[in-house]
Amino acid sequence: QKEVEQNSGPLSVPEGAIASLNCTYSDRGSQSFFWYRQYSGKSPELIMFIYSNGDKEDGRFTAQLNKASQYVSLLIRDSQPSDSATYLCAASGAGSYQLTFGKGTKLSVIP
Amino acid sequence: DTAVSQTPKYLVTQMGNDKSIKCEQNLGHDTMYWYKQDSKKFLKIMFSYNNKELIINETVPNRFSPKSPDKAHLNLHINSLELGDSAVYFCASSRRDGYYEQYFGPGTRLTVT
């Protein structure tokens, strides 16, 4: 069974610090990986996706993928209180529409 | 310019009733999904339709029946509602090529009393 694991948190970081969110996946055939942000009472919002080993940067966000270790991470630089949310990691297989989600990590950025 | 919309936003009903949730997307996507997010916030796929054809049907009670009249709409009908059906139901859509990144609707909070 395909699984995506995340530390549920909460992860607390001071404002301005780097928040590091981690995710591991069980299906070695997984090809694409997604990070969603979900504010309380709202729907998941796509932040980034990554499909190649290495880093992918978008503004304050950097996604990192290591397929050999089956590990994905999201770094948030200069964390802001508005970044406080639950971050969901998801993985999809080759040519597959289906996303398997982790249970999310709750991030709190302390002013 | 709502990309993925759902109605209703809130639904409160009694056990045993039948209810429907509607979803529409204006992104031109071919694939649409229904997810259930329980009280512990775990997001689980229920169904997926590609251009009106069912392609994913996870282990979901057959009281749940999706219907896709066209590729821009995916509705969810639930018969004989049970307390355990209380959750937030999200609709999502994606292209059927590329990396299949999915975009979510605002959700429907279903409460069964």
Short mmCIF file of C-alpha atoms in Angstrom, two decimals:
data_model
loop_
_atom_site.label_atom_id
_atom_site.label_comp_id
_atom_site.label_asym_id
_atom_site.label_seq_id
_atom_site.Cartn_x
_atom_site.Cartn_y
_atom_site.Cartn_z
CA GLN A 1 0.00 0.00 0.00
CA LYS A 2 1.30 3.39 -0.98
CA GLU A 3 1.98 5.60 2.01
CA VAL A 4 3.19 9.12 2.55
CA GLU A 5 4.45 9.91 6.02
CA GLN A 6 4.77 13.29 7.67
CA ASN A 7 5.47 14.38 11.21
CA SER A 8 2.15 15.76 12.43
CA GLY A 9 3.81 18.48 14.50
CA PRO A 10 3.06 21.05 15.59
CA LEU A 11 6.28 22.54 14.35
CA SER A 12 6.91 25.90 15.93
CA VAL A 13 9.43 28.36 14.50
CA PRO A 14 10.09 32.02 15.32
CA GLU A 15 9.24 34.64 12.74
CA GLY A 16 12.08 35.11 10.27
CA ALA A 17 13.49 31.62 10.76
CA ILE A 18 13.62 28.77 8.25
CA ALA A 19 10.86 26.19 8.61
CA SER A 20 11.75 22.71 7.42
CA LEU A 21 8.95 20.27 6.64
CA ASN A 22 9.72 16.67 5.80
CA CYS A 23 7.96 13.82 4.06
CA THR A 24 8.83 10.22 3.17
CA TYR A 25 7.04 7.95 0.75
CA SER A 26 6.86 4.19 0.44
CA ASP A 27 6.23 3.68 -3.29
CA ARG A 28 9.56 3.76 -5.10
CA GLY A 29 7.65 4.22 -8.36
CA SER A 30 6.31 7.61 -7.25
CA GLN A 31 7.24 10.25 -9.79
CA SER A 32 5.78 13.61 -8.82
CA PHE A 33 5.53 15.24 -5.44
CA PHE A 34 3.36 18.07 -4.30
CA TRP A 35 3.19 20.44 -1.35
CA TYR A 36 -0.15 21.90 -0.40
CA ARG A 37 -0.88 24.48 2.28
CA GLN A 38 -4.17 24.28 4.13
CA TYR A 39 -5.36 27.02 6.44
CA SER A 40 -7.87 26.03 9.09
CA GLY A 41 -11.33 25.72 7.57
CA LYS A 42 -10.03 26.23 4.03
CA SER A 43 -9.18 23.99 1.10
CA PRO A 44 -5.69 22.74 0.20
CA GLU A 45 -3.77 25.22 -1.93
CA LEU A 46 -0.97 24.02 -4.19
CA ILE A 47 2.37 25.64 -3.30
CA MET A 48 4.87 23.67 -5.37
CA PHE A 49 5.50 20.42 -7.11
CA ILE A 50 8.77 18.67 -7.89
CA TYR A 51 9.65 15.67 -10.03
CA SER A 52 13.44 15.74 -10.41
CA ASN A 53 16.06 15.04 -7.78
CA GLY A 54 17.48 18.19 -6.27
CA ASP A 55 16.07 21.54 -5.31
CA LYS A 56 13.34 23.68 -6.81
CA GLU A 57 12.91 27.24 -5.60
CA ASP A 58 9.91 29.55 -5.80
CA GLY A 59 10.18 32.74 -3.82
CA ARG A 60 10.59 31.89 -0.13
CA PHE A 61 9.81 28.23 -0.78
CA THR A 62 12.27 25.51 -1.74
CA ALA A 63 11.22 21.93 -2.41
CA GLN A 64 13.86 19.22 -2.21
CA LEU A 65 13.61 15.70 -3.59
CA ASN A 66 15.84 12.71 -2.99
CA LYS A 67 14.40 9.68 -4.77
CA ALA A 68 17.12 7.33 -3.52
CA SER A 69 16.11 8.09 0.06
CA GLN A 70 12.41 8.46 -0.86
CA TYR A 71 12.41 11.80 0.86
CA VAL A 72 10.82 15.14 0.04
CA SER A 73 11.11 18.36 2.00
CA LEU A 74 9.83 21.90 1.91
CA LEU A 75 11.86 24.79 3.26
CA ILE A 76 10.20 28.10 4.02
CA ARG A 77 12.68 30.93 4.40
CA ASP A 78 11.93 34.09 6.40
CA SER A 79 8.86 32.44 7.93
CA GLN A 80 5.93 34.73 8.55
CA PRO A 81 2.94 34.31 10.91
CA SER A 82 0.82 34.06 7.75
CA ASP A 83 2.67 30.83 6.93
CA SER A 84 1.02 29.19 9.94
CA ALA A 85 -1.03 26.39 8.44
CA THR A 86 -1.03 22.65 7.87
CA TYR A 87 1.28 21.53 5.07
CA LEU A 88 0.30 18.44 3.12
CA CYS A 89 2.75 16.36 1.14
CA ALA A 90 1.40 14.23 -1.72
CA ALA A 91 2.89 11.79 -4.20
CA SER A 92 1.71 10.40 -7.52
CA GLY A 93 2.93 7.43 -9.53
CA ALA A 94 4.13 7.36 -13.12
CA GLY A 95 1.31 8.35 -15.45
CA SER A 96 -1.07 8.24 -12.51
CA TYR A 97 -3.78 10.71 -11.68
CA GLN A 98 -4.01 9.50 -8.13
CA LEU A 99 -2.39 11.47 -5.32
CA THR A 100 -1.59 9.86 -2.01
CA PHE A 101 -1.55 12.45 0.75
CA GLY A 102 0.30 12.48 4.02
CA LYS A 103 -1.56 13.48 7.15
CA GLY A 104 0.02 16.91 7.17
CA THR A 105 2.36 18.87 9.42
CA LYS A 106 0.95 21.77 11.37
CA LEU A 107 3.30 24.76 11.30
CA SER A 108 3.10 27.63 13.76
CA VAL A 109 5.20 30.72 13.16
CA ILE A 110 5.59 32.65 16.38
CA PRO A 111 5.80 36.46 16.07
CA ASP B 1 -13.15 33.92 -11.42
CA THR B 2 -13.70 30.82 -9.32
CA ALA B 3 -11.65 27.92 -10.70
CA VAL B 4 -13.26 25.01 -8.84
CA SER B 5 -16.57 25.66 -7.14
CA GLN B 6 -18.77 23.49 -4.94
CA THR B 7 -22.28 23.81 -3.64
CA PRO B 8 -23.44 23.83 -0.98
CA LYS B 9 -20.67 25.03 1.34
CA TYR B 10 -22.44 23.62 4.40
CA LEU B 11 -24.88 20.76 4.60
CA VAL B 12 -26.60 19.69 7.81
CA THR B 13 -28.94 16.75 7.58
CA GLN B 14 -30.32 13.83 9.52
CA MET B 15 -29.33 10.21 9.38
CA GLY B 16 -31.05 8.28 6.65
CA ASN B 17 -31.50 11.23 4.30
CA ASP B 18 -30.15 11.44 0.76
CA LYS B 19 -28.11 14.46 -0.31
CA SER B 20 -26.06 15.71 -3.25
CA ILE B 21 -23.01 17.92 -3.59
CA LYS B 22 -22.21 19.63 -6.87
CA CYS B 23 -18.83 20.58 -8.30
CA GLU B 24 -17.90 22.63 -11.34
CA GLN B 25 -14.52 23.65 -12.74
CA ASN B 26 -13.77 26.29 -15.35
CA LEU B 27 -10.09 25.42 -15.80
CA GLY B 28 -10.64 23.31 -18.89
CA HIS B 29 -9.35 20.24 -17.03
CA ASP B 30 -10.27 16.73 -18.11
CA THR B 31 -10.01 15.01 -14.75
CA MET B 32 -12.02 15.61 -11.58
CA TYR B 33 -11.88 14.07 -8.13
CA TRP B 34 -13.77 13.73 -4.88
CA TYR B 35 -11.87 13.63 -1.61
CA LYS B 36 -13.05 13.15 1.95
CA GLN B 37 -11.25 14.90 4.80
CA ASP B 38 -12.13 13.52 8.19
CA SER B 39 -11.97 15.13 11.61
CA LYS B 40 -8.27 14.26 11.87
CA LYS B 41 -7.68 16.20 8.64
CA PHE B 42 -6.64 13.13 6.64
CA LEU B 43 -7.40 13.72 2.96
CA LYS B 44 -8.42 10.56 1.12
CA ILE B 45 -9.36 10.05 -2.51
CA MET B 46 -12.83 8.66 -3.12
CA PHE B 47 -13.39 8.88 -6.87
CA SER B 48 -11.82 10.23 -10.00
CA TYR B 49 -13.37 10.86 -13.39
CA ASN B 50 -11.50 11.47 -16.61
CA ASN B 51 -13.64 13.08 -19.29
CA LYS B 52 -16.81 11.65 -17.76
CA GLU B 53 -15.34 8.17 -17.29
CA LEU B 54 -14.74 6.70 -13.83
CA ILE B 55 -11.04 5.87 -13.41
CA ILE B 56 -10.55 5.65 -9.66
CA ASN B 57 -13.03 4.15 -7.27
CA GLU B 58 -11.50 3.63 -3.89
CA THR B 59 -13.13 1.49 -1.23
CA VAL B 60 -16.15 3.64 -0.62
CA PRO B 61 -19.61 2.41 0.45
CA ASN B 62 -21.92 2.07 -2.52
CA ARG B 63 -24.18 4.62 -0.84
CA PHE B 64 -21.85 7.13 -2.51
CA SER B 65 -22.43 7.56 -6.21
CA PRO B 66 -20.57 10.06 -8.36
CA LYS B 67 -21.97 11.36 -11.61
CA SER B 68 -20.25 13.38 -14.29
CA PRO B 69 -22.65 14.92 -16.81
CA ASP B 70 -19.75 16.54 -18.66
CA LYS B 71 -16.05 17.03 -18.06
CA ALA B 72 -16.59 20.33 -16.23
CA HIS B 73 -18.98 18.89 -13.65
CA LEU B 74 -18.74 16.11 -11.09
CA ASN B 75 -21.51 15.58 -8.58
CA LEU B 76 -21.61 13.34 -5.53
CA HIS B 77 -24.83 11.76 -4.36
CA ILE B 78 -25.01 10.11 -0.96
CA ASN B 79 -27.86 7.80 0.04
CA SER B 80 -28.93 6.83 3.53
CA LEU B 81 -26.54 9.16 5.29
CA GLU B 82 -24.79 7.89 8.42
CA LEU B 83 -23.11 9.70 11.30
CA GLY B 84 -19.71 8.56 10.03
CA ASP B 85 -20.26 10.41 6.76
CA SER B 86 -19.76 13.70 8.59
CA ALA B 87 -16.64 15.24 7.08
CA VAL B 88 -15.49 17.87 4.64
CA TYR B 89 -15.78 16.79 1.01
CA PHE B 90 -13.47 18.41 -1.50
CA CYS B 91 -13.73 18.40 -5.24
CA ALA B 92 -10.54 18.84 -7.26
CA SER B 93 -9.51 18.90 -10.90
CA SER B 94 -6.37 18.43 -12.95
CA ARG B 95 -5.17 18.18 -16.51
CA ARG B 96 -4.71 14.65 -17.82
CA ASP B 97 -1.19 15.34 -19.05
CA GLY B 98 1.84 16.86 -17.45
CA TYR B 99 2.24 16.32 -13.75
CA TYR B 100 -1.43 16.16 -12.83
CA GLU B 101 -1.24 18.91 -10.24
CA GLN B 102 -4.64 19.13 -8.64
CA TYR B 103 -6.61 22.24 -7.74
CA PHE B 104 -9.19 22.05 -5.00
CA GLY B 105 -12.61 23.53 -4.52
CA PRO B 106 -13.60 25.28 -1.27
CA GLY B 107 -15.10 22.16 0.26
CA THR B 108 -18.52 21.12 1.55
CA ARG B 109 -18.81 20.54 5.28
CA LEU B 110 -21.35 17.77 5.78
CA THR B 111 -22.79 17.24 9.24
CA VAL B 112 -25.07 14.28 9.84
CA THR B 113 -27.11 14.39 13.04
#
